[in-house]
Short mmCIF file of C-alpha atoms in Angstrom, two decimals:
data_model
loop_
_atom_site.label_atom_id
_atom_site.label_comp_id
_atom_site.label_asym_id
_atom_site.label_seq_id
_atom_site.Cartn_x
_atom_site.Cartn_y
_atom_site.Cartn_z
CA MET A 1 -25.45 16.61 1.55
CA ALA A 2 -26.89 18.56 -1.39
CA ASP A 3 -24.94 21.70 -0.53
CA THR A 4 -21.70 19.89 -1.39
CA ILE A 5 -22.45 20.44 -5.07
CA LYS A 6 -20.81 23.86 -4.70
CA TYR A 7 -17.43 22.13 -4.46
CA ILE A 8 -17.53 20.99 -8.08
CA LYS A 9 -18.19 22.53 -11.46
CA GLU A 10 -20.63 21.35 -14.11
CA ASP A 11 -17.88 19.51 -16.00
CA GLY A 12 -16.67 17.66 -12.91
CA LYS A 13 -13.51 19.72 -12.44
CA PRO A 14 -12.57 20.94 -8.94
CA ASP A 15 -14.09 24.23 -7.83
CA LEU A 16 -11.09 26.12 -6.49
CA SER A 17 -12.97 29.29 -5.67
CA ARG A 18 -12.08 30.98 -2.43
CA ALA A 19 -15.50 30.25 -0.91
CA SER A 20 -15.21 26.52 -1.57
CA ILE A 21 -11.69 26.28 -0.21
CA VAL A 22 -12.51 28.27 2.94
CA ASP A 23 -15.63 26.20 3.61
CA TYR A 24 -13.68 22.96 3.18
CA PHE A 25 -10.96 23.87 5.64
CA LYS A 26 -13.54 25.14 8.14
CA THR A 27 -15.09 21.65 8.23
CA ARG A 28 -11.88 19.66 8.85
CA ALA A 29 -12.28 19.43 12.62
CA SER A 30 -16.03 18.80 12.58
CA THR A 31 -15.75 16.01 9.99
CA LEU A 32 -12.83 14.46 11.86
CA PHE A 33 -15.02 13.97 14.92
CA ASP A 34 -18.12 12.94 12.98
CA LEU A 35 -17.57 9.43 14.31
CA PRO A 36 -19.28 6.32 12.91
CA MET A 37 -20.07 5.28 16.49
CA ASN A 38 -22.33 8.35 16.85
CA ARG A 39 -24.35 7.77 13.67
CA ASP A 40 -26.61 5.06 15.09
CA ASP A 41 -27.38 3.23 18.33
CA THR A 42 -25.14 0.21 17.67
CA PRO A 43 -23.24 -0.64 20.89
CA VAL A 44 -19.49 -0.10 20.85
CA TRP A 45 -18.72 -3.76 21.46
CA LYS A 46 -20.77 -4.76 18.42
CA ARG A 47 -18.89 -2.31 16.21
CA LEU A 48 -15.56 -3.69 17.43
CA ASN A 49 -16.66 -7.30 16.96
CA PRO A 50 -15.43 -8.44 13.52
CA VAL A 51 -17.22 -11.81 13.62
CA PRO A 52 -20.62 -10.67 12.22
CA GLY A 53 -18.94 -9.01 9.24
CA LEU A 54 -16.66 -11.97 8.59
CA SER A 55 -19.61 -14.37 8.86
CA GLU A 56 -21.20 -12.62 5.85
CA MET A 57 -18.29 -13.71 3.65
CA THR A 58 -18.86 -16.59 1.26
CA TRP A 59 -16.28 -19.19 0.29
CA THR A 60 -15.59 -17.16 -2.84
CA ASN A 61 -15.03 -14.01 -0.75
CA TRP A 62 -12.50 -15.85 1.40
CA SER A 63 -10.78 -17.30 -1.65
CA PHE A 64 -10.43 -13.91 -3.35
CA TYR A 65 -9.11 -12.39 -0.13
CA GLY A 66 -6.60 -15.20 0.21
CA LEU A 67 -5.44 -14.66 -3.36
CA GLY A 68 -4.87 -10.94 -2.82
CA PHE A 69 -3.29 -11.33 0.61
CA PHE A 70 -0.85 -14.09 -0.32
CA ALA A 71 0.06 -12.34 -3.57
CA TRP A 72 1.13 -9.37 -1.44
CA VAL A 73 3.01 -11.68 0.95
CA VAL A 74 4.85 -13.35 -1.95
CA ASP A 75 5.62 -9.91 -3.41
CA SER A 76 7.15 -8.88 -0.09
CA MET A 77 9.05 -12.12 0.47
CA ASP A 78 10.63 -11.99 -2.98
CA PHE A 79 11.72 -8.41 -2.33
CA PHE A 80 13.26 -9.15 1.07
CA CYS A 81 15.09 -12.28 -0.12
CA VAL A 82 17.80 -9.95 -1.46
CA SER A 83 18.05 -8.01 1.81
CA ALA A 84 18.24 -11.21 3.85
CA SER A 85 21.01 -12.73 1.72
CA ALA A 86 22.89 -9.56 0.72
CA SER A 87 26.25 -10.49 2.27
CA GLU A 88 26.28 -14.01 0.77
CA MET A 89 25.26 -12.71 -2.66
CA ALA A 90 27.98 -10.05 -2.53
CA HIS A 91 30.60 -12.70 -1.72
CA THR A 92 29.45 -14.99 -4.55
CA LEU A 93 29.30 -12.23 -7.17
CA GLY A 94 32.53 -10.60 -6.01
CA VAL A 95 31.09 -7.19 -5.18
CA ASP A 96 30.54 -5.05 -2.09
CA ILE A 97 27.31 -5.27 -0.07
CA THR A 98 26.48 -1.67 -0.99
CA GLU A 99 26.42 -2.71 -4.65
CA ILE A 100 23.92 -5.46 -3.85
CA THR A 101 21.72 -2.92 -2.06
CA TRP A 102 21.73 -0.91 -5.29
CA GLY A 103 19.68 -3.79 -6.69
CA VAL A 104 17.13 -3.11 -3.96
CA THR A 105 17.06 0.59 -4.87
CA LEU A 106 16.63 -0.31 -8.54
CA VAL A 107 13.52 -2.31 -7.67
CA LEU A 108 12.05 0.68 -5.83
CA MET A 109 12.77 2.99 -8.76
CA LEU A 110 10.95 0.82 -11.31
CA ARG A 111 7.92 -0.12 -9.26
CA SER A 112 6.02 2.93 -10.52
CA VAL A 113 6.46 1.68 -14.10
CA GLY A 114 4.81 -1.60 -13.17
CA ALA A 115 2.00 0.20 -11.37
CA VAL A 116 1.17 2.15 -14.54
CA ILE A 117 1.37 -0.82 -16.93
CA PHE A 118 -0.48 -3.40 -14.85
CA GLY A 119 -2.85 -0.83 -13.34
CA ILE A 120 -4.14 0.25 -16.75
CA LEU A 121 -4.40 -3.38 -17.91
CA SER A 122 -6.25 -4.43 -14.75
CA ASP A 123 -8.77 -1.60 -14.96
CA ARG A 124 -9.37 -2.06 -18.67
CA TYR A 125 -9.27 -5.82 -19.21
CA GLY A 126 -9.87 -7.34 -15.77
CA ARG A 127 -8.00 -8.36 -12.63
CA LYS A 128 -7.43 -12.01 -13.52
CA TRP A 129 -4.90 -12.10 -16.35
CA PRO A 130 -2.70 -9.18 -15.20
CA PHE A 131 -2.57 -10.92 -11.79
CA ILE A 132 -1.47 -14.16 -13.44
CA ALA A 133 1.05 -12.31 -15.63
CA CYS A 134 2.62 -10.69 -12.54
CA CYS A 135 2.88 -14.05 -10.78
CA LEU A 136 4.39 -15.63 -13.89
CA LEU A 137 7.02 -12.90 -13.98
CA PHE A 138 7.80 -13.62 -10.32
CA VAL A 139 8.35 -17.30 -11.14
CA VAL A 140 10.70 -16.57 -14.05
CA LEU A 141 12.62 -13.81 -12.28
CA GLU A 142 13.14 -15.68 -9.02
CA ILE A 143 14.50 -18.67 -10.92
CA GLY A 144 16.64 -16.29 -12.95
CA THR A 145 18.00 -14.60 -9.82
CA GLY A 146 19.10 -17.99 -8.54
CA PHE A 147 21.14 -18.57 -11.71
CA VAL A 148 22.86 -15.17 -12.07
CA GLN A 149 26.64 -15.39 -12.42
CA THR A 150 27.59 -11.72 -12.73
CA TYR A 151 26.61 -8.49 -11.03
CA GLN A 152 25.27 -7.08 -14.31
CA GLN A 153 22.95 -10.08 -14.71
CA PHE A 154 21.74 -9.54 -11.15
CA LEU A 155 20.88 -5.89 -11.83
CA GLY A 156 19.06 -6.76 -15.05
CA VAL A 157 16.89 -9.40 -13.41
CA ARG A 158 16.07 -7.20 -10.42
CA ALA A 159 15.17 -4.26 -12.68
CA ILE A 160 12.48 -6.35 -14.38
CA PHE A 161 11.41 -7.65 -10.97
CA GLY A 162 10.76 -4.04 -9.91
CA ILE A 163 8.22 -3.69 -12.72
CA ALA A 164 6.46 -6.91 -11.70
CA MET A 165 6.47 -5.94 -8.03
CA GLY A 166 5.04 -2.51 -8.77
CA GLY A 167 2.22 -4.05 -10.77
CA MET A 168 1.10 -6.36 -8.00
CA TYR A 169 -0.04 -4.03 -5.18
CA GLY A 170 -3.06 -2.40 -6.84
CA ASN A 171 -4.31 -5.67 -8.32
CA ALA A 172 -3.76 -7.64 -5.12
CA ALA A 173 -5.56 -5.01 -3.01
CA ALA A 174 -8.52 -4.91 -5.40
CA THR A 175 -8.68 -8.72 -5.55
CA ALA A 176 -8.64 -8.96 -1.77
CA LEU A 177 -11.01 -6.14 -0.81
CA GLU A 178 -13.34 -4.83 -3.51
CA ASP A 179 -15.91 -7.66 -3.36
CA GLN A 180 -16.02 -8.03 0.43
CA PRO A 181 -19.04 -7.27 2.64
CA GLU A 182 -19.00 -3.72 3.97
CA LYS A 183 -18.72 -4.75 7.63
CA ALA A 184 -15.79 -7.08 6.95
CA ARG A 185 -13.61 -4.67 4.97
CA SER A 186 -12.00 -2.86 7.89
CA ILE A 187 -10.58 -5.93 9.61
CA LEU A 188 -9.52 -7.41 6.26
CA SER A 189 -7.77 -4.18 5.29
CA GLY A 190 -6.06 -4.19 8.68
CA LEU A 191 -4.51 -7.57 7.91
CA PHE A 192 -3.72 -6.96 4.24
CA LEU A 193 -0.89 -4.40 4.37
CA PRO A 194 0.87 -6.05 7.36
CA GLY A 195 1.18 -9.04 5.03
CA TYR A 196 4.30 -7.17 3.94
CA ASN A 197 5.77 -7.82 7.39
CA PHE A 198 4.76 -11.47 7.10
CA GLY A 199 6.65 -11.65 3.80
CA TYR A 200 9.72 -10.24 5.55
CA LEU A 201 9.46 -12.90 8.25
CA LEU A 202 9.22 -15.65 5.63
CA ALA A 203 12.30 -14.30 3.83
CA VAL A 204 14.32 -14.28 7.07
CA VAL A 205 13.13 -17.72 8.20
CA PHE A 206 13.69 -19.44 4.85
CA PHE A 207 17.07 -17.77 4.40
CA ARG A 208 18.18 -19.39 7.64
CA ALA A 209 16.60 -22.68 6.53
CA PHE A 210 18.47 -22.73 3.19
CA GLU A 211 21.73 -21.32 4.54
CA GLY A 212 24.60 -23.60 3.54
CA THR A 213 22.42 -26.02 1.56
CA TYR A 214 23.99 -25.33 -1.86
CA LYS A 215 27.73 -25.20 -2.57
CA GLY A 216 28.54 -24.17 0.95
CA ASP A 217 27.99 -20.42 0.93
CA GLN A 218 25.52 -20.23 -1.98
CA GLY A 219 22.38 -21.27 -0.15
CA TRP A 220 20.83 -18.00 -1.34
CA ARG A 221 20.39 -19.59 -4.77
CA ALA A 222 18.24 -22.35 -3.28
CA LEU A 223 16.22 -19.67 -1.46
CA PHE A 224 15.32 -17.94 -4.74
CA TRP A 225 14.50 -21.22 -6.48
CA PHE A 226 12.21 -22.15 -3.61
CA SER A 227 10.50 -18.74 -3.64
CA ALA A 228 9.66 -19.25 -7.34
CA GLY A 229 7.27 -22.05 -6.39
CA LEU A 230 4.98 -19.85 -4.29
CA PRO A 231 3.65 -17.60 -7.11
CA LEU A 232 3.16 -20.77 -9.19
CA ILE A 233 0.65 -21.91 -6.56
CA LEU A 234 -1.10 -18.53 -6.83
CA ILE A 235 -1.38 -18.92 -10.61
CA CYS A 236 -3.11 -22.29 -10.26
CA TRP A 237 -5.36 -20.85 -7.54
CA ARG A 238 -6.32 -17.79 -9.62
CA LEU A 239 -7.18 -19.94 -12.64
CA CYS A 240 -9.94 -21.52 -10.55
CA HIS A 241 -11.84 -18.20 -10.40
CA GLY A 242 -13.30 -15.79 -12.91
CA GLU A 243 -13.38 -12.01 -12.65
CA SER A 244 -14.35 -10.17 -9.48
CA ALA A 245 -17.96 -9.02 -9.11
CA ALA A 246 -16.78 -5.40 -9.07
CA PHE A 247 -15.04 -5.65 -12.43
CA THR A 248 -17.89 -7.72 -13.91
CA LYS A 249 -20.32 -4.88 -13.13
CA LEU A 250 -17.87 -2.31 -14.46
CA LYS A 251 -17.50 -4.32 -17.67
CA GLU A 252 -21.29 -4.53 -18.05
CA LYS A 253 -21.58 -0.78 -17.55
CA ARG A 254 -19.01 -0.15 -20.27
CA ARG A 255 -20.75 -2.58 -22.61
CA LEU A 256 -24.05 -0.77 -22.18
CA GLU A 257 -22.38 2.57 -22.79
CA ALA A 258 -20.85 1.22 -25.99
CA ASN A 259 -24.20 -0.20 -27.14
CA LYS A 260 -25.84 3.18 -26.61
CA ASP A 261 -23.25 4.84 -28.85
CA LEU A 262 -21.63 6.59 -25.91
CA GLU A 263 -18.21 5.65 -27.27
CA HIS A 264 -17.29 5.67 -30.94
CA ASN A 265 -13.53 5.33 -30.82
CA SER A 266 -11.08 2.46 -30.96
CA SER A 267 -9.91 0.74 -27.77
CA VAL A 268 -6.70 2.78 -27.74
CA LYS A 269 -8.57 6.07 -28.15
CA LYS A 270 -11.07 5.06 -25.48
CA LEU A 271 -8.21 4.29 -23.12
CA LYS A 272 -6.57 7.66 -23.79
CA THR A 273 -9.90 9.42 -23.26
CA GLN A 274 -10.41 7.60 -19.98
CA VAL A 275 -6.94 8.46 -18.67
CA ARG A 276 -7.33 12.13 -19.66
CA LEU A 277 -10.71 12.27 -17.94
CA VAL A 278 -9.30 10.80 -14.75
CA PHE A 279 -6.51 13.34 -14.47
CA ARG A 280 -8.77 16.22 -15.49
CA THR A 281 -11.20 15.51 -12.65
CA GLU A 282 -9.03 13.65 -10.13
CA TRP A 283 -5.78 15.61 -10.32
CA LEU A 284 -6.21 17.23 -6.93
CA MET A 285 -6.99 13.93 -5.24
CA PHE A 286 -4.05 12.36 -7.06
CA ILE A 287 -1.63 14.98 -5.73
CA TYR A 288 -3.00 14.64 -2.21
CA LEU A 289 -2.70 10.85 -2.24
CA VAL A 290 0.89 10.94 -3.51
CA ILE A 291 1.77 13.30 -0.64
CA LEU A 292 -0.09 11.07 1.82
CA MET A 293 1.55 7.86 0.62
CA SER A 294 4.96 9.55 0.71
CA GLY A 295 4.32 10.26 4.38
CA TYR A 296 3.18 6.69 4.95
CA ASN A 297 6.32 5.27 3.33
CA PHE A 298 8.65 7.68 5.12
CA MET A 299 6.97 6.55 8.34
CA SER A 300 7.65 2.85 7.75
CA HIS A 301 11.08 3.14 6.10
CA GLY A 302 12.25 5.74 8.60
CA SER A 303 11.32 3.60 11.58
CA GLN A 304 12.39 0.20 10.23
CA ASP A 305 15.18 0.23 7.64
CA LEU A 306 18.08 1.18 9.92
CA TYR A 307 16.84 -0.59 13.05
CA PRO A 308 18.85 -3.80 12.46
CA THR A 309 21.95 -1.62 11.98
CA LEU A 310 21.14 0.20 15.22
CA LEU A 311 20.91 -3.12 17.09
CA VAL A 312 24.25 -4.37 15.76
CA LYS A 313 26.36 -1.19 15.74
CA GLN A 314 24.95 0.66 18.72
CA HIS A 315 23.94 -2.18 21.05
CA ASN A 316 26.24 -5.03 19.90
CA VAL A 317 23.37 -7.47 19.32
CA GLY A 318 24.42 -10.77 17.70
CA PRO A 319 22.85 -12.11 14.48
CA ASP A 320 20.67 -14.76 16.15
CA LYS A 321 19.27 -12.39 18.76
CA LYS A 322 18.77 -9.71 16.12
CA THR A 323 16.70 -12.14 14.05
CA VAL A 324 14.54 -13.06 17.04
CA LEU A 325 13.96 -9.40 17.94
CA MET A 326 13.00 -8.49 14.37
CA VAL A 327 10.57 -11.40 14.20
CA VAL A 328 8.91 -10.32 17.46
CA VAL A 329 8.49 -6.66 16.47
CA ASN A 330 7.14 -7.62 13.04
CA LEU A 331 4.53 -9.82 14.70
CA GLY A 332 3.62 -6.76 16.78
CA ALA A 333 3.28 -4.75 13.57
CA MET A 334 0.86 -7.31 12.12
CA ALA A 335 -1.20 -7.24 15.32
CA GLY A 336 -1.37 -3.44 15.10
CA GLY A 337 -2.81 -3.59 11.61
CA LEU A 338 -5.57 -5.94 12.72
CA PHE A 339 -6.41 -3.93 15.85
CA PHE A 340 -6.56 -0.49 14.29
CA GLY A 341 -8.14 -1.78 11.10
CA GLN A 342 -11.22 -2.80 13.05
CA MET A 343 -10.98 0.32 15.24
CA THR A 344 -11.92 2.39 12.19
CA GLU A 345 -15.45 0.99 12.47
CA LEU A 346 -15.66 2.97 15.70
CA LEU A 347 -13.61 6.10 14.97
CA GLY A 348 -13.48 6.38 11.17
CA ARG A 349 -10.38 6.27 8.97
CA ARG A 350 -8.82 9.70 9.62
CA LEU A 351 -9.09 9.79 13.40
CA THR A 352 -7.75 6.24 13.70
CA ILE A 353 -4.67 7.08 11.63
CA ILE A 354 -4.03 10.20 13.71
CA MET A 355 -4.31 8.15 16.91
CA CYS A 356 -1.74 5.69 15.51
CA CYS A 357 0.68 8.54 14.80
CA ILE A 358 0.26 9.95 18.31
CA MET A 359 0.84 6.50 19.81
CA GLY A 360 3.92 5.98 17.64
CA GLY A 361 5.29 9.32 18.79
CA ALA A 362 4.77 8.35 22.43
CA PHE A 363 7.06 5.32 22.00
CA ILE A 364 9.89 7.11 20.19
CA TYR A 365 11.94 7.64 23.35
CA PRO A 366 12.00 4.05 24.67
CA SER A 367 12.49 2.73 21.11
CA PHE A 368 15.54 4.80 20.16
CA PHE A 369 17.02 6.49 23.22
CA SER A 370 16.99 3.79 25.90
CA ASN A 371 20.22 1.97 26.72
CA ASN A 372 18.34 -1.02 28.11
CA LEU A 373 17.75 -3.59 25.37
CA ASP A 374 14.57 -4.98 26.94
CA THR A 375 13.06 -1.51 27.34
CA MET A 376 14.08 -0.61 23.81
CA THR A 377 12.56 -3.80 22.37
CA GLY A 378 9.30 -3.28 24.24
CA GLY A 379 9.05 0.33 23.10
CA TYR A 380 9.85 -0.58 19.51
CA PHE A 381 7.24 -3.37 19.57
CA PHE A 382 4.51 -0.82 20.30
CA LEU A 383 5.96 1.75 17.90
CA CYS A 384 5.68 -0.83 15.10
CA PHE A 385 2.23 -1.78 16.43
CA ALA A 386 1.14 1.84 15.92
CA THR A 387 2.96 2.39 12.62
CA MET A 388 1.50 -0.67 10.94
CA GLY A 389 -1.82 0.12 12.61
CA ALA A 390 -1.90 3.27 10.50
CA TRP A 391 -0.81 1.24 7.48
CA GLY A 392 -3.62 -1.24 8.09
CA VAL A 393 -6.16 1.51 7.38
CA ALA A 394 -4.39 2.59 4.17
CA PRO A 395 -5.55 0.00 1.57
CA LEU A 396 -9.24 0.54 2.24
CA HIS A 397 -8.84 4.30 2.73
CA LEU A 398 -7.17 4.49 -0.70
CA MET A 399 -9.84 2.41 -2.40
CA GLU A 400 -12.61 4.54 -0.92
CA LEU A 401 -10.97 7.76 -2.12
CA VAL A 402 -10.16 6.85 -5.74
CA ASN A 403 -12.85 6.36 -8.37
CA LYS A 404 -14.15 2.87 -9.15
CA ASP A 405 -13.35 2.78 -12.86
CA ASN A 406 -9.59 3.27 -12.38
CA ARG A 407 -9.13 1.76 -8.93
CA VAL A 408 -6.11 -0.47 -9.61
CA PHE A 409 -4.23 2.15 -11.60
CA LEU A 410 -4.78 5.05 -9.18
CA SER A 411 -4.27 3.16 -5.91
CA GLY A 412 -1.22 1.39 -7.33
CA ILE A 413 0.51 4.42 -8.81
CA VAL A 414 0.05 6.70 -5.78
CA TYR A 415 1.37 3.95 -3.50
CA GLN A 416 4.44 3.35 -5.66
CA LEU A 417 5.16 7.06 -6.19
CA GLY A 418 5.02 7.50 -2.42
CA ASN A 419 7.41 4.59 -2.09
CA LEU A 420 9.75 6.14 -4.64
CA ALA A 421 9.72 9.48 -2.82
CA SER A 422 10.71 7.79 0.45
CA SER A 423 13.29 5.38 -1.01
CA ALA A 424 16.17 7.57 0.15
CA SER A 425 14.99 7.70 3.78
CA SER A 426 17.51 5.14 5.08
CA THR A 427 20.31 6.88 3.15
CA ILE A 428 19.30 10.22 4.67
CA GLU A 429 19.30 8.72 8.17
CA ALA A 430 22.65 7.00 7.60
CA GLN A 431 24.27 10.20 6.32
CA ILE A 432 22.96 12.28 9.22
CA GLY A 433 24.01 9.52 11.61
CA THR A 434 27.68 10.00 10.67
CA ARG A 435 27.49 13.39 12.41
CA PHE A 436 26.89 11.64 15.74
CA PRO A 437 29.73 9.14 16.33
CA LEU A 438 29.47 7.13 19.54
CA ASP A 439 33.23 7.32 20.10
CA LYS A 440 34.37 10.82 19.20
CA ASN A 441 37.97 9.93 20.07
CA ASP A 442 38.15 7.20 17.40
CA PRO A 443 37.76 8.70 13.91
CA THR A 444 37.91 5.20 12.33
CA SER A 445 34.88 3.90 14.24
CA ASP A 446 31.76 3.11 12.18
CA ALA A 447 29.44 3.10 15.20
CA TYR A 448 27.06 6.05 15.20
CA ASP A 449 24.12 7.22 17.28
CA TYR A 450 21.46 6.04 14.85
CA GLY A 451 18.87 6.09 17.63
CA LYS A 452 19.00 9.87 17.89
CA VAL A 453 18.63 10.31 14.13
CA MET A 454 15.78 7.80 13.83
CA GLY A 455 13.96 9.36 16.78
CA ILE A 456 14.08 12.86 15.31
CA PHE A 457 13.19 11.60 11.84
CA CYS A 458 10.19 9.59 13.07
CA ALA A 459 8.90 12.49 15.17
CA ALA A 460 8.94 14.76 12.11
CA VAL A 461 7.17 12.17 9.93
CA TYR A 462 4.47 11.45 12.53
CA ALA A 463 3.79 15.19 12.80
CA PHE A 464 3.60 15.47 9.01
CA MET A 465 1.15 12.55 8.84
CA ILE A 466 -1.12 14.09 11.47
CA VAL A 467 -1.32 17.32 9.47
CA ALA A 468 -1.86 15.52 6.15
CA ILE A 469 -4.65 13.34 7.53
CA PHE A 470 -6.32 16.20 9.41
CA PHE A 471 -6.67 18.27 6.23
CA GLY A 472 -7.54 15.32 4.01
CA PRO A 473 -10.88 13.77 2.96
CA GLU A 474 -12.62 10.58 4.03
CA ARG A 475 -15.30 8.47 2.34
CA PHE A 476 -16.15 6.02 5.10
CA HIS A 477 -17.98 2.89 3.93
CA ARG A 478 -18.18 4.13 0.35
CA ALA A 479 -19.58 1.48 -2.02
CA LEU A 480 -16.73 -0.25 -3.84
CA ILE A 481 -18.98 -1.90 -6.44
CA SER A 482 -21.06 0.12 -8.89
CA PRO A 483 -24.66 -0.14 -7.64
CA ASP A 484 -27.28 -1.73 -9.87
CA ASP A 485 -29.16 1.54 -10.27
CA GLU A 486 -26.04 3.14 -11.78
CA ILE A 487 -26.02 0.46 -14.49
CA GLU A 488 -29.76 0.94 -15.00
CA GLU A 489 -29.17 4.68 -15.53
CA VAL A 490 -26.75 3.86 -18.33
CA GLN A 491 -29.28 1.40 -19.77
CA ASP A 492 -31.92 4.12 -19.87
CA VAL A 493 -29.76 6.64 -21.74
CA ASP A 494 -31.42 7.83 -24.95
CA ASP A 495 -30.02 6.40 -28.18
CA ASN A 496 -29.08 9.87 -29.40
CA SER A 497 -27.12 10.84 -26.28
CA SER A 498 -23.35 11.05 -26.26
CA ILE A 499 -20.59 10.93 -23.69
CA ASN A 500 -20.51 14.74 -23.79
CA LEU A 501 -24.00 14.78 -22.25
CA LEU A 502 -22.65 12.87 -19.28
CA PHE A 503 -20.00 15.53 -18.77
CA LYS A 504 -22.80 18.06 -18.29
CA GLN A 505 -24.36 16.06 -15.48
CA LYS A 506 -23.28 16.86 -11.98
CA PRO A 507 -21.31 13.93 -10.61
CA GLU A 508 -22.14 12.34 -7.31
CA VAL A 509 -20.60 13.92 -4.24
CA ILE A 510 -19.88 11.25 -1.71
CA HIS A 511 -19.67 13.29 1.49
CA LYS A 512 -19.16 16.87 2.58
CA ASP A 513 -15.73 15.74 3.65
CA THR A 514 -14.61 15.32 0.06
CA LEU A 515 -14.45 19.02 -0.99
CA VAL A 516 -13.40 18.87 -4.62
CA PHE A 517 -12.67 15.16 -4.45
CA ILE A 518 -15.52 13.66 -6.43
CA ASP A 519 -16.59 10.29 -7.75
CA VAL A 520 -15.67 10.51 -11.42
CA SER A 521 -17.17 7.07 -12.02
CA LYS A 522 -20.39 9.09 -12.36
CA VAL A 523 -18.81 11.13 -15.13
CA ASN A 524 -17.27 8.52 -17.36
#
């Protein structure tokens, strides 16, 4: 792997020379098929068996994973509580349903702000207290949502909720995955992101459970008050643990650097220096990951957001049957994350994601163009299985690509920027759908051929994802915790050395597949 040094400069910046770029693109196909299953003699069935990896996990590992996973579930449930109760909230507040959905859009718009704030805090001061702060905000804001009396109050509360929600993903993913045994990470990553679907299911189920329990048609208030209790449990749970092993080692590394006079500035100046260094060396990776996560989010929003509308308007499905169908397909999505998450141990991250996109494309026709409800449901089950299968790879793939020192900030902000870019996907589909009325003789009809629009949209997004993944990097099984020898290197630095000397060292290149995407944790 020594020849990969030509992809970077002495100061850690990307080498964008023609030779480097040409060589990188020439290796895209060969690295895609450099499969983990071919690197040793381990039988296929052993690679696909998650039990040995999971058996390496300690009680603390399981507890940290549970904290991260259920934080993500609670995050999702709190978000979907508005979607599930939109019509009842609109009636209570005296506004149209479209105005309530603006509250959902507002959350999406402000999530990036939360990712920046809580990402920087989590990387600088630890995972624990930013995690608790996010959960505390959830408690306050869910209670507050249950008490709103005007539409303006509703928008204000949900705007702040968007900041809290945006701050949770990066921290929750790091809490759940960064300390786990190498062989267990793939299956755990496969379950983590589909926790979002589980949160949706909880929102739907509890909405039905609390429907009509408070002042007749204001059961939605009881739903929000109930949902405030779940993050309170997470706060108590998190208080039982200290910092993660990954952050503890990172903190020790920074302490040693400070003791060796590698940093002379105040905390604020050190933070600014760190952020500048990240974007100076990671800017190309950052741009790629924002593009990738935009594709990911277009894939999920484009295939899911308008599907309930399609069932009701195009196939006349009643509310009870619609709920059952959505529960079934979301269970299929969760199963897909687990299956393809572990499949990466056999095929690697990139090839697995591409296979998911191809499988999703194969089920576009039965999902959106069939007139038989059973056929359509079966096709959509497997389309969601494939879509969330690709999503199941994403958390670990992101963590392996970004540098260790700024993991929460970088993984959180690229995810939320991708989400922001795709937030208009359902609006785009709805607008295009108006061009395809089901009854052309009735200009007042609001029934449109959403299936055709969703099918075309999903096909385009799957194709985009295949291209983006094919030309992207992969750092399979990259160490997520700074190795002990890295800390020892810092310990051995001469007393007269400075941080500028580190800039002159050539940073570690993880794999030929990374081109100019380097591990800047070796630079700062």
